[in-house]
Each structure stands twice: as C-alpha cells, then as structure tokens.
Short mmCIF file of C-alpha atoms and ligand atoms in Angstrom, two decimals:
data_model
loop_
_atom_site.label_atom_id
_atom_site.label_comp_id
_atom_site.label_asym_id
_atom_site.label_seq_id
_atom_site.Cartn_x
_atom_site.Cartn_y
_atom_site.Cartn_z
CA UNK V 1469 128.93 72.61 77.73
CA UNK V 1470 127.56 75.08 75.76
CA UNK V 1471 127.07 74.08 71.87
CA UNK V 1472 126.71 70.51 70.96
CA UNK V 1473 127.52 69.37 67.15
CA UNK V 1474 125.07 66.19 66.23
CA UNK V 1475 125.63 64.51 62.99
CA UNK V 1476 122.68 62.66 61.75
CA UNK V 1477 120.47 64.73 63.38
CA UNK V 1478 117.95 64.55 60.65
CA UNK V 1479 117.75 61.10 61.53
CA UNK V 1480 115.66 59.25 63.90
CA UNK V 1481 117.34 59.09 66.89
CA UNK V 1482 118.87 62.29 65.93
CA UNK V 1483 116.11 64.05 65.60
CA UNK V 1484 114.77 63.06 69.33
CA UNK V 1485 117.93 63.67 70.58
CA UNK V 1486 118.21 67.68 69.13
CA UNK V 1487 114.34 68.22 70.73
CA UNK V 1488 116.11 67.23 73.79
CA UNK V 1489 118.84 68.72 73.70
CA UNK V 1490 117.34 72.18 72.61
CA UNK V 1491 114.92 72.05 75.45
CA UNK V 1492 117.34 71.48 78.04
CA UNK V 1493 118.97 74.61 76.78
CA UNK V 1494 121.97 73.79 74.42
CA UNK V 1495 122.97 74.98 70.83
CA UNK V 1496 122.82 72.26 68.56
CA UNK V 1497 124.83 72.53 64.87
CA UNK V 1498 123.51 69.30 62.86
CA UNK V 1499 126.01 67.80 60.40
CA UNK V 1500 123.77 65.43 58.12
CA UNK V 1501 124.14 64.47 54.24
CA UNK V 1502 120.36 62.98 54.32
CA UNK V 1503 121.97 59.56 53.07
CA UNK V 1504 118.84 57.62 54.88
CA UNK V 1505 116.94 60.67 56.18
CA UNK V 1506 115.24 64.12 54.40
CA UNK V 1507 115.11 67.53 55.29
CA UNK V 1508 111.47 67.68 57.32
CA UNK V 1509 112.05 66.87 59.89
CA UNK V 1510 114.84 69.53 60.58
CA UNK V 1511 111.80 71.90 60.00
CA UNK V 1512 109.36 70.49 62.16
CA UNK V 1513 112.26 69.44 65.36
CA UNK V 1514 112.76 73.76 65.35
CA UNK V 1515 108.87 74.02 65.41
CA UNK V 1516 108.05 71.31 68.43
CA UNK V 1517 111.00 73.16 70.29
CA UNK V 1518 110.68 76.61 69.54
CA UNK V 1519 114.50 77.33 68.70
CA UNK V 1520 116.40 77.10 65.60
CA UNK V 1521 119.22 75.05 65.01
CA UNK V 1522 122.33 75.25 62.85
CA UNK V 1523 122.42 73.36 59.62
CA UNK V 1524 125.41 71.61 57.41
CA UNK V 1525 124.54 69.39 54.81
CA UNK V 1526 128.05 67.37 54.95
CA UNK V 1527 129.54 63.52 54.09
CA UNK V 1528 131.45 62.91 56.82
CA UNK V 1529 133.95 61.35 54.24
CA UNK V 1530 134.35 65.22 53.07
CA UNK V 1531 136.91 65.97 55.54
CA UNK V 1532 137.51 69.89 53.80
CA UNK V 1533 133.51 70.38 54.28
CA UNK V 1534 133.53 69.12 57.69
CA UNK V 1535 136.72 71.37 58.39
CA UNK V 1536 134.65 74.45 57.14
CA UNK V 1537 131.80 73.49 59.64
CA UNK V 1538 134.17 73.70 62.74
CA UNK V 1539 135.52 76.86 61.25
CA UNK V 1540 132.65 78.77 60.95
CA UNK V 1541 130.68 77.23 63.99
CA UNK V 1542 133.44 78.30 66.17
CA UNK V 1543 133.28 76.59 69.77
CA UNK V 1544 131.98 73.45 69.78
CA UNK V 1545 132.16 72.07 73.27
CA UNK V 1546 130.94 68.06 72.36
CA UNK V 1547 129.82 66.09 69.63
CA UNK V 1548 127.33 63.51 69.29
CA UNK V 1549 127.82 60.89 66.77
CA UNK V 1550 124.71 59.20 65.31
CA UNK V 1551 125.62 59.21 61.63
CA UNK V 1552 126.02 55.99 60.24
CA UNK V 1553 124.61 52.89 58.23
CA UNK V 1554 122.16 50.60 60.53
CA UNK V 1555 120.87 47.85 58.27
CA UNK V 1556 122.16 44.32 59.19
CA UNK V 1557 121.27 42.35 56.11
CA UNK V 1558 122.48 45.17 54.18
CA UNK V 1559 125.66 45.28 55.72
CA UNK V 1560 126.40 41.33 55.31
CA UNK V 1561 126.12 42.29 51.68
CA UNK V 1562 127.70 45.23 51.24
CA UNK V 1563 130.50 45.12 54.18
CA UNK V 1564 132.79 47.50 52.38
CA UNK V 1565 130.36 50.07 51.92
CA UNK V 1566 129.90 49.74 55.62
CA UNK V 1567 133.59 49.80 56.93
CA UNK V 1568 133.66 53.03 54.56
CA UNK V 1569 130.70 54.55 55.54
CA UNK V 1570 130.65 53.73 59.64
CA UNK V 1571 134.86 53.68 60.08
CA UNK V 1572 136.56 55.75 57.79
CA UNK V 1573 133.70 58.42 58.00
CA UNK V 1574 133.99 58.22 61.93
CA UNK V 1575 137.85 58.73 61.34
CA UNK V 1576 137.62 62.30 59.85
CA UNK V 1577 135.31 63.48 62.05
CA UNK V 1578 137.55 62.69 64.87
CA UNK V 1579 140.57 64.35 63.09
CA UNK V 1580 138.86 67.21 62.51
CA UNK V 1581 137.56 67.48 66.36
CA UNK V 1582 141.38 66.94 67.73
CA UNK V 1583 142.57 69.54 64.73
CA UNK V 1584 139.71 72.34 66.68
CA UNK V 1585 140.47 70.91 70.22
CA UNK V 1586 136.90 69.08 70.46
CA UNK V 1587 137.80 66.48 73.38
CA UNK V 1588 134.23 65.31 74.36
CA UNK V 1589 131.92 62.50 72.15
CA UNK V 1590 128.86 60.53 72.71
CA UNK V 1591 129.05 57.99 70.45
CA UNK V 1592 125.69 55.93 69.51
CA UNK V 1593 126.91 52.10 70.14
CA UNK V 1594 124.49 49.05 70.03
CA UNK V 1595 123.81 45.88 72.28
CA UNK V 1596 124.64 44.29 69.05
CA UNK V 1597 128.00 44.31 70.15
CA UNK V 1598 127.62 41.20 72.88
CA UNK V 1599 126.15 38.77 69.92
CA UNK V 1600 124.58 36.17 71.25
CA UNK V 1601 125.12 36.73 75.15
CA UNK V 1602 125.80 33.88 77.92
CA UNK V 1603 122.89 35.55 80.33
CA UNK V 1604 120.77 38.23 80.31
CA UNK V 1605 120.43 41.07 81.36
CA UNK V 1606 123.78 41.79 80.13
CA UNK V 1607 125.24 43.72 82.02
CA UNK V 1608 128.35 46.29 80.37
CA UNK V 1609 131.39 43.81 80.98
CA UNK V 1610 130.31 41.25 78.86
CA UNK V 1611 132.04 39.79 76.34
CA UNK V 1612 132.25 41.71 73.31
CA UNK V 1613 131.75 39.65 69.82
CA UNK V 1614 129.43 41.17 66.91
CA UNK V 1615 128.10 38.59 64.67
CA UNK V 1616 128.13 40.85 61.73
CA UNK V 1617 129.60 43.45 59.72
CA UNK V 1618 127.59 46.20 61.04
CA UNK V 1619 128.18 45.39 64.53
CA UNK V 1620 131.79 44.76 63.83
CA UNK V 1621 132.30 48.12 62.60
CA UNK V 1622 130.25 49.02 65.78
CA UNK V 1623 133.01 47.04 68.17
CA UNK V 1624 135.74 48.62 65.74
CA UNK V 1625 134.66 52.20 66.83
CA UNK V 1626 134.15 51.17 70.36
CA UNK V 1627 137.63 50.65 70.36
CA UNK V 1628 138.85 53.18 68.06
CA UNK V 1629 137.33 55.42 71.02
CA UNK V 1630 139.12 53.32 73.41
CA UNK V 1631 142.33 54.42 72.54
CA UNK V 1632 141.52 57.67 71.22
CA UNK V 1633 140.51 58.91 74.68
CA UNK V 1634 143.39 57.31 76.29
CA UNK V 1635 146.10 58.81 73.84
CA UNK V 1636 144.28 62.54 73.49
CA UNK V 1637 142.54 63.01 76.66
CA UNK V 1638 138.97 62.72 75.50
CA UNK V 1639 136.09 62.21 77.33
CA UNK V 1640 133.93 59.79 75.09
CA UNK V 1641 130.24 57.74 76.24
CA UNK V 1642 129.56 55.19 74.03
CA UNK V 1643 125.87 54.29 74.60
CA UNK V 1644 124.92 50.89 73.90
CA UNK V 1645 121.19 50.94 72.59
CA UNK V 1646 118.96 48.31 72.57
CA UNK V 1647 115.87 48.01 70.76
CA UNK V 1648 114.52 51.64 70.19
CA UNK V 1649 110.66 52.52 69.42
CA UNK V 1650 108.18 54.72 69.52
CA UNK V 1651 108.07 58.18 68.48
CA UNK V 1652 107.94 62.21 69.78
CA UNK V 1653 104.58 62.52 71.61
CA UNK V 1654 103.57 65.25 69.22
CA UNK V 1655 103.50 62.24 66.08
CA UNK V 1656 105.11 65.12 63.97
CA UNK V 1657 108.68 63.07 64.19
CA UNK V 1658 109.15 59.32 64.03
CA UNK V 1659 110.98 56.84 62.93
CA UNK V 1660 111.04 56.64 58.53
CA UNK V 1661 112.23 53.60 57.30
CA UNK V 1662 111.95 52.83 53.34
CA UNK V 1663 111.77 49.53 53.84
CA UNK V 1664 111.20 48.85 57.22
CA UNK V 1665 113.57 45.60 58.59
CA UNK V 1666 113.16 46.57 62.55
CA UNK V 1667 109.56 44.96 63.99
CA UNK V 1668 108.01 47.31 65.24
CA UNK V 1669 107.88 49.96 62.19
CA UNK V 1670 107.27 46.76 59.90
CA UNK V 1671 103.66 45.68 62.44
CA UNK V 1672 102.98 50.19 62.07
CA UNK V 1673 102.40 49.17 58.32
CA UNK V 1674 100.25 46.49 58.81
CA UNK V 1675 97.91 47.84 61.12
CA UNK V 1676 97.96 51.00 58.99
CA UNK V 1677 96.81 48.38 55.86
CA UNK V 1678 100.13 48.95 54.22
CA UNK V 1679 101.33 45.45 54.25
CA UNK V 1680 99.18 42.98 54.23
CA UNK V 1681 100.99 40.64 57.31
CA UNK V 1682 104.21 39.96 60.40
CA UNK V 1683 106.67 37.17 59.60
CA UNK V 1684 107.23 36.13 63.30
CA UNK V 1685 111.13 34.64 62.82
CA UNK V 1686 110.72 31.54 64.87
CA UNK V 1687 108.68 30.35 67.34
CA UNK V 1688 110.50 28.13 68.56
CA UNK V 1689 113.28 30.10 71.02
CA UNK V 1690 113.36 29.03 75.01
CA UNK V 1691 111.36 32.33 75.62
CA UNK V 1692 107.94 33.18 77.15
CA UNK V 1693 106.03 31.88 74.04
CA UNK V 1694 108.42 30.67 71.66
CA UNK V 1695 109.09 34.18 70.01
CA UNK V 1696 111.99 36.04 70.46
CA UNK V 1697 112.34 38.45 73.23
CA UNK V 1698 114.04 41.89 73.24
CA UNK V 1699 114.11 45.09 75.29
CA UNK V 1700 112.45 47.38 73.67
CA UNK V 1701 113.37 51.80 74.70
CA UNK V 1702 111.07 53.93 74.07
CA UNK V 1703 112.97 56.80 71.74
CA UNK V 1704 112.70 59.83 73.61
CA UNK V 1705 114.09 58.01 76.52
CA UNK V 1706 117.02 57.39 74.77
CA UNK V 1707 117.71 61.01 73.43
CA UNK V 1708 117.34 61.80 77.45
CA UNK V 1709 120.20 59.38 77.94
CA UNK V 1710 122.15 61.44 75.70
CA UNK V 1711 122.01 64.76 76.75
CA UNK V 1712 122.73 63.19 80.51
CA UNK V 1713 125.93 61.93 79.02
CA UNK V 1714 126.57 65.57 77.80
CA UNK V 1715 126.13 66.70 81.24
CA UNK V 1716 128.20 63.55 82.73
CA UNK V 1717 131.26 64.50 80.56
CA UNK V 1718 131.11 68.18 81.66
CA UNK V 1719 131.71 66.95 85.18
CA UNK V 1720 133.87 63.60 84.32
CA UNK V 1721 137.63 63.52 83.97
CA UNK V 1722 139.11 62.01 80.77
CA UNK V 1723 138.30 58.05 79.67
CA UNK V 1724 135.94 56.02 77.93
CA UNK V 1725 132.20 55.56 79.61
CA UNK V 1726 130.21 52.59 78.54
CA UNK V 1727 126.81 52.46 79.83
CA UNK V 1728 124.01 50.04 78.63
CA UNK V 1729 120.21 51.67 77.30
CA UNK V 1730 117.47 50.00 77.89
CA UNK V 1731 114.12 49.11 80.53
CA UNK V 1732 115.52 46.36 81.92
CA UNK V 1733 112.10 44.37 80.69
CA UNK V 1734 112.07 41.78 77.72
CA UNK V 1735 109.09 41.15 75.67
CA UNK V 1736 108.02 38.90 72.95
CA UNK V 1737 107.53 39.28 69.38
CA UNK V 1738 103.90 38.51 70.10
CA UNK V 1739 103.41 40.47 73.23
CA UNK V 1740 104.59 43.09 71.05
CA UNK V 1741 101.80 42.33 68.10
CA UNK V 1742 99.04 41.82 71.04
CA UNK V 1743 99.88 45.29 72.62
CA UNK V 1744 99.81 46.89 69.22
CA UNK V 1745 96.04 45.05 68.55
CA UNK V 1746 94.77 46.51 71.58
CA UNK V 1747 96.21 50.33 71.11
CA UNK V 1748 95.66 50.63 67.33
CA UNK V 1749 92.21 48.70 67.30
CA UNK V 1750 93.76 46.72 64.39
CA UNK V 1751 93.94 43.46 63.00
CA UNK V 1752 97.59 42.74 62.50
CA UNK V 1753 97.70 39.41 60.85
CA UNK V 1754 100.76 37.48 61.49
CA UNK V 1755 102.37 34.20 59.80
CA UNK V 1756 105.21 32.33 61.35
CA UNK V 1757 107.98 32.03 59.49
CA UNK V 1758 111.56 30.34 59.90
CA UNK V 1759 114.13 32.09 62.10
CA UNK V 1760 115.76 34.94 60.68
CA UNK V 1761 119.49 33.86 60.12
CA UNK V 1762 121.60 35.26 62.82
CA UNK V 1763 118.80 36.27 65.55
CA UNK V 1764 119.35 35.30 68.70
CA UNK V 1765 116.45 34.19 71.28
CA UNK V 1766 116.39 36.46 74.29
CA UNK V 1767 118.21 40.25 74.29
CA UNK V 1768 117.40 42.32 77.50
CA UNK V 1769 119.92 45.34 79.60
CA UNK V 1770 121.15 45.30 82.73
CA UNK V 1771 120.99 48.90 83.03
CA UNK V 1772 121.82 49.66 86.44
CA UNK V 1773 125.20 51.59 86.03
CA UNK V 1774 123.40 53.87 83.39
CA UNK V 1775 120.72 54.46 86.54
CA UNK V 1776 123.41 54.78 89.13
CA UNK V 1777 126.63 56.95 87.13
CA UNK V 1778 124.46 58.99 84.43
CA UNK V 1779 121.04 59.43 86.84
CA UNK V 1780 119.08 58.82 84.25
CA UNK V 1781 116.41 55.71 83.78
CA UNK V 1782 113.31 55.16 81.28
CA UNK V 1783 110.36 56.62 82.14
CA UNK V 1784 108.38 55.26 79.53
CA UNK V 1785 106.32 51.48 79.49
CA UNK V 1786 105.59 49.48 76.61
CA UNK V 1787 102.10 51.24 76.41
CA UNK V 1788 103.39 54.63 75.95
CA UNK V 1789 106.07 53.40 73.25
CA UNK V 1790 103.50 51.72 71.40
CA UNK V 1791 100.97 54.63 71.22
CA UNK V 1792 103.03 57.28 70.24
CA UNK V 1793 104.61 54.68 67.64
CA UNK V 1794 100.72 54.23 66.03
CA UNK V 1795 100.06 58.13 66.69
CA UNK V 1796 103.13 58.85 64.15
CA UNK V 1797 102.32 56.18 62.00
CA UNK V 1798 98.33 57.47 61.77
CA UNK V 1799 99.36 60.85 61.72
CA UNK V 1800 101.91 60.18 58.80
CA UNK V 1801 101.05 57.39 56.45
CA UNK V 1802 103.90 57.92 54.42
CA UNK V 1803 106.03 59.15 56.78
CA UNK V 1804 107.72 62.26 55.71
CA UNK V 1805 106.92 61.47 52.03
CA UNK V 1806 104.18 63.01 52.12
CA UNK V 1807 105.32 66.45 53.30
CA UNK V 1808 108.06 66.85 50.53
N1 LIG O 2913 111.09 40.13 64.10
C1 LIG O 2913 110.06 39.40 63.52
N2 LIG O 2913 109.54 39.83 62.34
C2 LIG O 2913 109.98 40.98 61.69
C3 LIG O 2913 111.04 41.70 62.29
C4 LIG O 2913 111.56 41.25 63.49
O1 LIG O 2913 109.62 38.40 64.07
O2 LIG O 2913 109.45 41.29 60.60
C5 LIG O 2913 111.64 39.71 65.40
C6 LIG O 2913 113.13 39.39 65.42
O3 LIG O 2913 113.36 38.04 65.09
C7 LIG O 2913 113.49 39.73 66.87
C8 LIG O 2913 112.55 40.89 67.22
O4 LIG O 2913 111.48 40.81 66.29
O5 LIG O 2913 113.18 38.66 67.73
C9 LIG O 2913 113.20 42.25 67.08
O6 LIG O 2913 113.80 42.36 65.80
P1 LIG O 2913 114.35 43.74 65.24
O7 LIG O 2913 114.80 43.50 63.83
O8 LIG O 2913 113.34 44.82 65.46
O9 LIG O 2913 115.57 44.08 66.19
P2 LIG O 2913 116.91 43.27 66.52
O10 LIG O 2913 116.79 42.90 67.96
O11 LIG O 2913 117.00 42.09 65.63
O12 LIG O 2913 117.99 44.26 66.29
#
C-alpha cells in the first residue's frame, strides 16, 4: 500500500485522516467537490505535515471526471471513502437528495475503482446504523436498523460493500464511528460546520459568545443525570483508525471488516457542558428543551474487536478532546471563513 485516494478529504474527518496518513508515509490523491467543505484547509493539512498532496476537485456523480483522476493518478492501491451528506434533519427532508448524493455517488466511484483494478476501501460507516440499540456497548453484531434516511443510505452502502467484496474480491473496512470531536492539536484544522447540529461544535459557539445558549434535548432519559449519553472519539483518533485499516487490508485476504470506533466511555450532555466550563473558563448557558425527535437515550461502543484485529485503541480522554476542540474554536472564530 503505497498511494491512498481519499475523497472528502477537505472535510473534517478527511482532513485528520490525510495528516495521518501523510505522516505515516503514504501518498494521498484527495477527490473533493467542496459541497460542505472549502479549499483551506487542503493548504494548511500540506503545511502541519510537511508533504504535498494531490488535488481533484470532482462530484463523485461525474463518473468521466472521476475516470480522468484514476487515469492520470496511475496506481492507486486503496481508497478511502468519506464523501458524503451527514445532516440527519436534513436528510428526513430531503431523502432524495441523500440517496443521490450518498448511493448513487458511492456507485461510480466503485465502478470506476473495479474499471482500474482498485480492490481495497475503507468506507466511513456510523453507529447510526444500530438505531436505538437493545444494550450498550454495542458490540459489531448487533442488529442493524437506521431510523432515518441518512443512516439508511448508511446501512444501504454497508451492504452494497457486502456484496461487492464477495462478488469482486475486495477487501473493504467499514468503520462504524461514533460521536467524533475535537480537533488537530495544532487548532489550524477543525471541524466547520455552517450551522452547527452536532453538540459539541454548537456549546464551541457559545462559549466563544456566538450563540447566546445549549438546548439540552431532554432530561429526562434513564442515564446518569437525565441527559443523553454518547461516546464521544476524539478526531485524530479516528483518522488513526483509518490508516490501521489501510495497513489491515494490506495483510488481510478478501471480505468485508466491520469494526466499531469509539472509547468505550459514555458521557452526558451535561458532563459534556461542565467539562467545557472548566477548560474554556466560560459560561455556557444552557436551557432544557424537549427531546429532539428521534434521539435515543444512551449510545456507547464495544470496541474490543477494533483493539484486538486492527491494534489500534483511543489514546485520547475527554479532556484532551475538549481542549483541542476550544483551541480550534479560539484560534478560528469563524472557522475557515475567515482565511478565504
Ligand atoms: N444534544 C443537545 N443539544 C444540542 C445538540 C445535541 O442536547 O444542541 C444532545 C443530543 O440529544 C444527544 C447528544 O447531545 O444526546 C449528542 O448529539 P449529537 O447531535 O452531537 O450526536 P448524535 O449522537 O445525535 O449523532
């Protein structure tokens, strides 16, 4: 495994991941059509890691452009697949927009890899996937039933994969994230929501005076305190867990992988808001509201065969995802706004 092709790697996992990747020695090719991300930080991923990368500003819809980009890049020995619509709410309103964006996109890219012999994928999957579980942790066999369009399409390309590696001999990962955080130690890359729907970029803003308060959605869940609970990954952790899947299908025979990414640790909605008080030194006024219609009350990995098969666990605490979440935040106001 040589040279690694990584579409939405202007985004924010993306971006962690290519830092990663490039310091553990690969070539990376980024395929990105900045549909929810922006140039920056392309520039500033090359900077923290010293080496360029290869760029291709390409819909993966645009199966001709994509072709060109395998033509030109010559070997490409795996691809990792972030690109791809993440909003819930969104998606419940806009499904078709979805299945076209996360599916059919998906679907060229992987005709394209089998037309230039490209066997091996890590594809970015989410614990979405289980719903609303029976226990926690979950562990990777549980039962598999999104409660909405975005995790359907999700499911859908788990099992696309499925049967894609069985029929063609691919070697495919599909990583099942959990609740990712933080940001690059340096602050220079982060996470750069417009409108931020995940928690902990929407509690960044407040501290930072940007919004004036937290909705906590419910506090009335059988958790800790009422609020819901969710296990939270610190970023760079899980662009580590990538490039260890890279190295895990160099040495793996043909099939599907499915490996679960996450601490292991749940916490609260308001352990989350205290921890963020104490690093940031802010007042971070929060409200309760009503429950947020199709959250679920506790979400936390069993993540024990990502430990054991891959060798890889999270090195980071809440502490350390929370800090370098506040040092991006400080350090960018406006995120990458106001570098354009
Ligand atoms: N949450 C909240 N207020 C917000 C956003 C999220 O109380 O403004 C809660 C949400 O109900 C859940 C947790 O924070 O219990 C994590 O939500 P997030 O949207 O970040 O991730 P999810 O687990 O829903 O994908």
């Amino acid at each position: 495994m040589k040279k690694i092709l990584v579409t939405g790697g202007a985004g924010y996992i993306g971006s962690h991941t290519c830092i990663e990747l490039l310091a553990s020695g690969y070539e990376v090719v980024i395929v990105d059509d900045f549909t929810n991300s922006v140039a920056e930080p392309l520039q500033r991923l090359q900077k923290l890691a010293g080496k360029s990368v290869s760029f291709h500003e390409v819909n993966l819809l645009d199966e001709a452009a994509l072709d060109a980009v395998f033509v030109k890049e010559g070997q490409i020995d795996a691809v990792i697949h972030f690109a791809a619509l993440k909003a819930v709410g969104e998606s419940v309103e806009k499904p078709l927009m979805y299945y076209k964006n996360n599916i059919s996109g998906s679907l060229t890219l992987f005709d394209v890899m089998q037309k230039h012999g490209v066997k091996n994928l890590v594809f970015s999957s989410s614990a979405t996937v289980y719903g609303d579980p029976e226990e926690t942790p979950i562990k990777e066999d549980a039962a598999v039933h999104a409660t909405n369009p975005y995790g359907h399409t999700k499911a859908m390309m788990e099992q696309i994969l499925m049967d894609t590696s069985h029929a063609f001999d691919w070697g495919v990962v599909l990583l099942r994230y959990f609740n990712p955080v933080g940001a690059h130690e340096s602050g220079e890359i982060g996470e750069d929501p417009e409108y931020p729907n995940n928690l902990l970029p929407f509690v960044s803003q407040v501290a930072a005076g940007i919004r004036e308060h937290v909705t906590i959605f419910g506090d009335d869940y059988d958790t800790v305190d009422g609020t819901g609970v969710r296990d939270y990954i610190h970023v760079v952790d899980l662009a580590r867990a990538h490039v260890k899947s890279i190295e895990k299908l160099a040495k793996h025979d043909k099939g599907t992988l499915i490996y679960n990414i996450g601490t292991g640790t749940g916490y609260s909605v308001q352990q989350m808001v205290e921890t963020f008080r104490q690093v940031s030194g802010k007042e971070i006024k929060t409200v309760v509201g009503p429950r947020r219609p199709g959250d679920i009350a506790e979400c936390t990995a069993d993540a024990t065969l990502a430990n054991n098969e891959l060798g890889w666990s999270a090195s980071y605490g809440l502490q350390e995802m929370i800090e370098s979440a506040w040092k991006w935040q400080s350090q960018n106001p406006n995120g990458y706004r106001d570098a354009k």
